[in-house]
Amino acid sequence: GRSLVFEGLLSLVSLGLPKLVEAPGDVLLNNVGSSPLALDLAALETVGGQLRLEGVWTETLDGLSNLRTVRGDLVLFSNPLLIEIDALAGVETIEGRLELLSNQRLRSADFRSLGELGISRDGSSVYCNGVPSLTRLDLRSLGEIPGNVVLEGLGNEAGTPLALNFDSLHTVGGFLHLERLGNLENLDAFRSLRRAGEIEILNTAICQANGLAGLEEVSSRVAIIGHDFLRSIDLRSLRTVGVTAGGRSIELVELPSLA
């Protein structure tokens, strides 16, 4: 069910529910505002369903700074002014998936307190795609991610290296897919990773992949493909690897700088 729906309110400049602590259903904001929107949901701690902001003209999510629990998906899709979402650093639980999609100006995403993450119907837990200005993604408290992790098209237009923080992550239940991360220099963010369903790293700017040195088990394949500057890969702890339907277990392809 839905608790709050605001849609097609293009002239809105202020949205305030400062005393609302819990919304038992979905909270959906779609095409709201056409200039910086003052969003005030400062008391909101729990969303009982999905939290989705799409086409919302706000620069930050400071109006959601007290949010702790989302019992569905948390989706930020195509918000044209959104620069940073560090106000979500207190979110502890998302029972669905985390999706950051096509937020062109977003530079910083801080989810440092997020310790529990669910899985969507399509098998994904983290889906971040089309965020070209991103310089920082912090998910430091997640020890286990039950589904797929997709990081694609992040930070390619930023002027600084892409900083990922997955310091506690030891298990990915689905696949870990990294693609077109033009300012990612290494895989050190994954140095705690021990188990994954599949590893697929395609067309990034990494110079070394030694952050995978602790990886022990992969249920399907390990694929590292199309990295012009990659000089070193360390898989010293890998003792178990699976095979795809096409018969592939390890693919190291188009790595011209590998020493």
mmCIF file of C-alpha atoms in Angstrom:
data_model
loop_
_atom_site.group_PDB
_atom_site.id
_atom_site.type_symbol
_atom_site.label_atom_id
_atom_site.label_comp_id
_atom_site.label_asym_id
_atom_site.label_seq_id
_atom_site.Cartn_x
_atom_site.Cartn_y
_atom_site.Cartn_z
ATOM 1 C CA GLY A 1 0.000 0.000 0.000
ATOM 2 C CA ARG A 2 0.913 3.630 -0.361
ATOM 3 C CA SER A 3 1.197 6.203 2.391
ATOM 4 C CA LEU A 4 2.441 9.312 0.578
ATOM 5 C CA VAL A 5 2.257 10.047 -3.141
ATOM 6 C CA PHE A 6 3.229 13.410 -4.630
ATOM 7 C CA GLU A 7 3.241 13.396 -8.424
ATOM 8 C CA GLY A 8 3.355 15.989 -11.200
ATOM 9 C CA LEU A 9 3.629 19.012 -8.894
ATOM 10 C CA LEU A 10 6.010 20.990 -11.057
ATOM 11 C CA SER A 11 5.425 24.348 -9.359
ATOM 12 C CA LEU A 12 6.031 23.076 -5.838
ATOM 13 C CA VAL A 13 8.855 24.840 -3.986
ATOM 14 C CA SER A 14 8.331 23.444 -0.485
ATOM 15 C CA LEU A 15 7.170 20.090 0.880
ATOM 16 C CA GLY A 16 7.017 19.827 4.643
ATOM 17 C CA LEU A 17 5.822 17.068 6.938
ATOM 18 C CA PRO A 18 8.221 17.820 9.794
ATOM 19 C CA LYS A 19 6.385 15.800 12.478
ATOM 20 C CA LEU A 20 5.825 12.558 10.556
ATOM 21 C CA VAL A 21 7.835 9.770 12.215
ATOM 22 C CA GLU A 22 6.600 6.701 10.308
ATOM 23 C CA ALA A 23 4.956 6.069 6.935
ATOM 24 C CA PRO A 24 3.584 2.507 6.985
ATOM 25 C CA GLY A 25 3.444 2.148 3.178
ATOM 26 C CA ASP A 26 5.267 3.460 0.114
ATOM 27 C CA VAL A 27 6.551 7.028 -0.101
ATOM 28 C CA LEU A 28 6.629 8.110 -3.757
ATOM 29 C CA LEU A 29 7.723 11.507 -5.095
ATOM 30 C CA ASN A 30 7.558 11.752 -8.885
ATOM 31 C CA ASN A 31 8.174 14.893 -10.974
ATOM 32 C CA VAL A 32 7.998 17.305 -8.074
ATOM 33 C CA GLY A 33 9.305 20.877 -8.358
ATOM 34 C CA SER A 34 11.102 22.691 -11.152
ATOM 35 C CA SER A 35 13.554 24.692 -9.049
ATOM 36 C CA PRO A 36 15.332 23.741 -5.805
ATOM 37 C CA LEU A 37 12.692 22.075 -3.645
ATOM 38 C CA ALA A 38 12.764 22.514 0.126
ATOM 39 C CA LEU A 39 12.026 19.003 1.378
ATOM 40 C CA ASP A 40 11.287 18.588 5.089
ATOM 41 C CA LEU A 41 10.639 15.079 6.369
ATOM 42 C CA ALA A 42 13.140 15.574 9.145
ATOM 43 C CA ALA A 43 11.353 13.419 11.745
ATOM 44 C CA LEU A 44 10.768 10.453 9.425
ATOM 45 C CA GLU A 45 12.491 7.335 10.762
ATOM 46 C CA THR A 46 10.686 4.457 9.029
ATOM 47 C CA VAL A 47 9.164 3.859 5.604
ATOM 48 C CA GLY A 48 7.082 0.688 5.638
ATOM 49 C CA GLY A 49 7.317 0.133 1.885
ATOM 50 C CA GLN A 50 9.312 1.590 -0.978
ATOM 51 C CA LEU A 51 10.947 5.007 -0.873
ATOM 52 C CA ARG A 52 11.225 6.343 -4.420
ATOM 53 C CA LEU A 53 12.297 9.803 -5.557
ATOM 54 C CA GLU A 54 12.083 10.307 -9.322
ATOM 55 C CA GLY A 55 12.435 13.659 -11.056
ATOM 56 C CA VAL A 56 12.533 15.515 -7.743
ATOM 57 C CA TRP A 57 14.183 18.931 -7.987
ATOM 58 C CA THR A 58 16.146 18.973 -4.764
ATOM 59 C CA GLU A 59 19.900 19.398 -4.341
ATOM 60 C CA THR A 60 20.275 17.324 -1.166
ATOM 61 C CA LEU A 61 18.255 14.945 0.972
ATOM 62 C CA ASP A 62 18.872 16.858 4.187
ATOM 63 C CA GLY A 63 15.127 16.707 4.776
ATOM 64 C CA LEU A 64 15.449 12.944 5.319
ATOM 65 C CA SER A 65 18.326 13.095 7.790
ATOM 66 C CA ASN A 66 16.564 11.053 10.490
ATOM 67 C CA LEU A 67 15.657 8.111 8.244
ATOM 68 C CA ARG A 68 16.753 4.735 9.629
ATOM 69 C CA THR A 69 14.636 1.975 8.027
ATOM 70 C CA VAL A 70 13.131 1.339 4.586
ATOM 71 C CA ARG A 71 11.150 -1.883 4.389
ATOM 72 C CA GLY A 72 11.107 -1.948 0.584
ATOM 73 C CA ASP A 73 13.429 -0.618 -2.113
ATOM 74 C CA LEU A 74 15.193 2.723 -1.829
ATOM 75 C CA VAL A 75 15.253 4.233 -5.325
ATOM 76 C CA LEU A 76 16.717 7.543 -6.476
ATOM 77 C CA PHE A 77 16.075 7.881 -10.198
ATOM 78 C CA SER A 78 16.793 10.809 -12.502
ATOM 79 C CA ASN A 79 16.821 13.660 -9.994
ATOM 80 C CA PRO A 80 18.332 16.493 -12.038
ATOM 81 C CA LEU A 81 19.659 18.751 -9.255
ATOM 82 C CA LEU A 82 20.708 16.157 -6.706
ATOM 83 C CA ILE A 83 24.341 16.744 -5.699
ATOM 84 C CA GLU A 84 24.805 14.727 -2.511
ATOM 85 C CA ILE A 85 22.785 12.348 -0.361
ATOM 86 C CA ASP A 86 25.023 12.214 2.688
ATOM 87 C CA ALA A 87 21.988 12.896 4.890
ATOM 88 C CA LEU A 88 21.172 9.194 4.380
ATOM 89 C CA ALA A 89 24.292 8.215 6.332
ATOM 90 C CA GLY A 90 22.071 7.153 9.240
ATOM 91 C CA VAL A 91 20.024 4.597 7.271
ATOM 92 C CA GLU A 92 20.579 1.206 8.898
ATOM 93 C CA THR A 93 18.220 -1.150 7.056
ATOM 94 C CA ILE A 94 16.889 -1.417 3.505
ATOM 95 C CA GLU A 95 14.835 -4.588 3.150
ATOM 96 C CA GLY A 96 14.693 -4.314 -0.648
ATOM 97 C CA ARG A 97 17.418 -3.089 -2.975
ATOM 98 C CA LEU A 98 19.370 0.161 -3.161
ATOM 99 C CA GLU A 99 19.091 1.803 -6.582
ATOM 100 C CA LEU A 100 20.879 4.951 -7.757
ATOM 101 C CA LEU A 101 20.050 5.455 -11.426
ATOM 102 C CA SER A 102 20.665 8.345 -13.852
ATOM 103 C CA ASN A 103 21.409 11.046 -11.299
ATOM 104 C CA GLN A 104 23.651 13.152 -13.487
ATOM 105 C CA ARG A 105 24.995 15.614 -10.904
ATOM 106 C CA LEU A 106 25.261 13.330 -7.873
ATOM 107 C CA ARG A 107 28.770 13.490 -6.397
ATOM 108 C CA SER A 108 28.546 11.795 -3.010
ATOM 109 C CA ALA A 109 26.468 8.895 -1.635
ATOM 110 C CA ASP A 110 27.044 8.090 2.040
ATOM 111 C CA PHE A 111 25.352 4.970 3.424
ATOM 112 C CA ARG A 112 27.949 4.302 6.106
ATOM 113 C CA SER A 113 25.439 2.984 8.680
ATOM 114 C CA LEU A 114 23.697 0.556 6.328
ATOM 115 C CA GLY A 115 24.210 -2.882 7.839
ATOM 116 C CA GLU A 116 21.276 -4.812 6.374
ATOM 117 C CA LEU A 117 20.243 -4.947 2.725
ATOM 118 C CA GLY A 118 17.665 -7.106 1.003
ATOM 119 C CA ILE A 119 17.116 -8.374 -2.510
ATOM 120 C CA SER A 120 14.633 -7.431 -5.222
ATOM 121 C CA ARG A 121 12.538 -9.712 -7.402
ATOM 122 C CA ASP A 122 15.145 -9.587 -10.172
ATOM 123 C CA GLY A 123 17.868 -10.752 -7.798
ATOM 124 C CA SER A 124 19.638 -7.429 -7.289
ATOM 125 C CA SER A 125 20.627 -5.802 -4.029
ATOM 126 C CA VAL A 126 22.713 -2.825 -5.200
ATOM 127 C CA TYR A 127 22.141 -1.231 -8.599
ATOM 128 C CA CYS A 128 24.078 1.964 -9.343
ATOM 129 C CA ASN A 129 24.180 3.026 -12.982
ATOM 130 C CA GLY A 130 24.535 6.295 -14.861
ATOM 131 C CA VAL A 131 25.949 8.551 -12.151
ATOM 132 C CA PRO A 132 28.788 10.218 -14.077
ATOM 133 C CA SER A 133 29.741 12.841 -11.479
ATOM 134 C CA LEU A 134 30.086 10.423 -8.559
ATOM 135 C CA THR A 135 33.298 10.620 -6.537
ATOM 136 C CA ARG A 136 32.281 8.663 -3.411
ATOM 137 C CA LEU A 137 30.079 5.674 -2.584
ATOM 138 C CA ASP A 138 30.273 4.561 1.051
ATOM 139 C CA LEU A 139 28.737 1.223 2.097
ATOM 140 C CA ARG A 140 31.334 0.437 4.725
ATOM 141 C CA SER A 141 29.086 -1.427 7.196
ATOM 142 C CA LEU A 142 27.659 -4.086 4.867
ATOM 143 C CA GLY A 143 29.159 -7.472 5.679
ATOM 144 C CA GLU A 144 26.941 -9.521 3.395
ATOM 145 C CA ILE A 145 24.951 -8.545 0.320
ATOM 146 C CA PRO A 146 22.428 -11.286 -0.547
ATOM 147 C CA GLY A 147 21.903 -10.500 -4.247
ATOM 148 C CA ASN A 148 23.639 -8.949 -7.222
ATOM 149 C CA VAL A 149 25.808 -5.841 -7.034
ATOM 150 C CA VAL A 150 25.989 -3.700 -10.180
ATOM 151 C CA LEU A 151 28.215 -0.621 -10.330
ATOM 152 C CA GLU A 152 28.218 0.738 -13.863
ATOM 153 C CA GLY A 153 28.897 4.115 -15.467
ATOM 154 C CA LEU A 154 29.968 5.834 -12.258
ATOM 155 C CA GLY A 155 32.313 8.808 -11.983
ATOM 156 C CA ASN A 156 33.334 9.016 -15.626
ATOM 157 C CA GLU A 157 32.900 12.802 -15.756
ATOM 158 C CA ALA A 158 34.293 13.570 -12.304
ATOM 159 C CA GLY A 159 37.640 15.273 -11.941
ATOM 160 C CA THR A 160 38.846 13.079 -9.070
ATOM 161 C CA PRO A 161 39.255 9.325 -8.499
ATOM 162 C CA LEU A 162 36.187 7.309 -7.582
ATOM 163 C CA ALA A 163 36.348 6.304 -3.898
ATOM 164 C CA LEU A 164 34.418 3.137 -3.055
ATOM 165 C CA ASN A 165 34.094 1.893 0.514
ATOM 166 C CA PHE A 166 32.987 -1.730 1.016
ATOM 167 C CA ASP A 167 35.423 -2.314 3.871
ATOM 168 C CA SER A 168 33.284 -4.893 5.748
ATOM 169 C CA LEU A 169 31.987 -6.804 2.745
ATOM 170 C CA HIS A 170 32.899 -10.502 2.894
ATOM 171 C CA THR A 171 30.069 -12.111 0.886
ATOM 172 C CA VAL A 172 28.126 -11.263 -2.278
ATOM 173 C CA GLY A 173 25.359 -13.820 -2.783
ATOM 174 C CA GLY A 174 24.903 -12.982 -6.465
ATOM 175 C CA PHE A 175 27.310 -11.481 -8.957
ATOM 176 C CA LEU A 176 29.621 -8.506 -8.491
ATOM 177 C CA HIS A 177 29.583 -6.536 -11.741
ATOM 178 C CA LEU A 178 31.809 -3.477 -12.232
ATOM 179 C CA GLU A 179 31.770 -1.773 -15.637
ATOM 180 C CA ARG A 180 32.772 1.583 -17.148
ATOM 181 C CA LEU A 181 34.218 3.041 -13.962
ATOM 182 C CA GLY A 182 36.548 5.517 -15.637
ATOM 183 C CA ASN A 183 38.046 6.996 -12.476
ATOM 184 C CA LEU A 184 38.384 3.851 -10.362
ATOM 185 C CA GLU A 185 42.080 3.204 -9.752
ATOM 186 C CA ASN A 186 42.026 -0.143 -7.903
ATOM 187 C CA LEU A 187 39.841 -2.752 -6.198
ATOM 188 C CA ASP A 188 41.088 -2.111 -2.659
ATOM 189 C CA ALA A 189 37.498 -1.406 -1.558
ATOM 190 C CA PHE A 190 36.890 -5.177 -1.845
ATOM 191 C CA ARG A 191 39.881 -6.369 0.171
ATOM 192 C CA SER A 192 37.593 -8.076 2.735
ATOM 193 C CA LEU A 193 35.658 -10.028 0.084
ATOM 194 C CA ARG A 194 35.856 -13.805 0.524
ATOM 195 C CA ARG A 195 32.873 -15.262 -1.385
ATOM 196 C CA ALA A 196 30.835 -14.267 -4.432
ATOM 197 C CA GLY A 197 28.508 -15.858 -6.936
ATOM 198 C CA GLU A 198 30.411 -14.370 -9.868
ATOM 199 C CA ILE A 199 33.017 -11.665 -10.439
ATOM 200 C CA GLU A 200 32.762 -9.579 -13.611
ATOM 201 C CA ILE A 201 34.971 -6.503 -14.027
ATOM 202 C CA LEU A 202 34.775 -4.847 -17.435
ATOM 203 C CA ASN A 203 36.333 -1.756 -19.015
ATOM 204 C CA THR A 204 37.466 0.221 -15.994
ATOM 205 C CA ALA A 205 40.556 2.385 -15.451
ATOM 206 C CA ILE A 206 42.044 0.229 -12.678
ATOM 207 C CA CYS A 207 45.819 -0.142 -12.528
ATOM 208 C CA GLN A 208 45.840 -3.088 -10.145
ATOM 209 C CA ALA A 209 43.375 -5.678 -8.862
ATOM 210 C CA ASN A 210 45.255 -6.773 -5.767
ATOM 211 C CA GLY A 211 42.214 -5.987 -3.635
ATOM 212 C CA LEU A 212 40.885 -9.434 -4.601
ATOM 213 C CA ALA A 213 43.785 -11.212 -2.890
ATOM 214 C CA GLY A 214 41.516 -12.474 -0.099
ATOM 215 C CA LEU A 215 38.840 -13.909 -2.409
ATOM 216 C CA GLU A 216 38.416 -17.637 -1.662
ATOM 217 C CA GLU A 217 35.270 -18.908 -3.371
ATOM 218 C CA VAL A 218 33.385 -17.991 -6.553
ATOM 219 C CA SER A 219 30.381 -20.091 -7.513
ATOM 220 C CA SER A 220 30.569 -19.210 -11.209
ATOM 221 C CA ARG A 221 33.299 -17.469 -13.213
ATOM 222 C CA VAL A 222 35.856 -14.746 -12.627
ATOM 223 C CA ALA A 223 36.034 -12.358 -15.605
ATOM 224 C CA ILE A 224 38.427 -9.417 -15.831
ATOM 225 C CA ILE A 225 38.168 -7.976 -19.331
ATOM 226 C CA GLY A 226 39.197 -4.850 -21.204
ATOM 227 C CA HIS A 227 41.459 -2.886 -18.860
ATOM 228 C CA ASP A 228 44.138 -0.951 -20.730
ATOM 229 C CA PHE A 229 46.112 0.108 -17.649
ATOM 230 C CA LEU A 230 45.835 -3.010 -15.462
ATOM 231 C CA ARG A 231 49.300 -4.209 -14.442
ATOM 232 C CA SER A 232 48.669 -6.612 -11.557
ATOM 233 C CA ILE A 233 45.999 -9.159 -10.534
ATOM 234 C CA ASP A 234 46.273 -11.010 -7.221
ATOM 235 C CA LEU A 235 43.979 -14.007 -6.699
ATOM 236 C CA ARG A 236 46.303 -15.862 -4.360
ATOM 237 C CA SER A 237 43.544 -17.096 -1.999
ATOM 238 C CA LEU A 238 41.114 -18.365 -4.649
ATOM 239 C CA ARG A 239 40.630 -22.088 -4.059
ATOM 240 C CA THR A 240 37.179 -22.724 -5.586
ATOM 241 C CA VAL A 241 35.713 -21.439 -8.830
ATOM 242 C CA GLY A 242 32.675 -22.593 -10.780
ATOM 243 C CA VAL A 243 31.841 -22.720 -14.446
ATOM 244 C CA THR A 244 29.332 -20.948 -16.669
ATOM 245 C CA ALA A 245 26.908 -22.628 -19.045
ATOM 246 C CA GLY A 246 29.425 -21.823 -21.766
ATOM 247 C CA GLY A 247 32.175 -23.730 -19.967
ATOM 248 C CA ARG A 248 34.156 -20.743 -18.673
ATOM 249 C CA SER A 249 35.710 -20.441 -15.239
ATOM 250 C CA ILE A 250 38.366 -17.724 -15.480
ATOM 251 C CA GLU A 251 38.540 -15.088 -18.227
ATOM 252 C CA LEU A 252 41.444 -12.648 -18.358
ATOM 253 C CA VAL A 253 41.067 -10.904 -21.698
ATOM 254 C CA GLU A 254 42.279 -7.660 -23.334
ATOM 255 C CA LEU A 255 44.775 -6.712 -20.622
ATOM 256 C CA PRO A 256 47.657 -5.216 -22.637
ATOM 257 C CA SER A 257 49.570 -3.793 -19.657
ATOM 258 C CA LEU A 258 49.496 -6.901 -17.482
ATOM 259 C CA ALA A 259 53.041 -7.697 -16.358
#
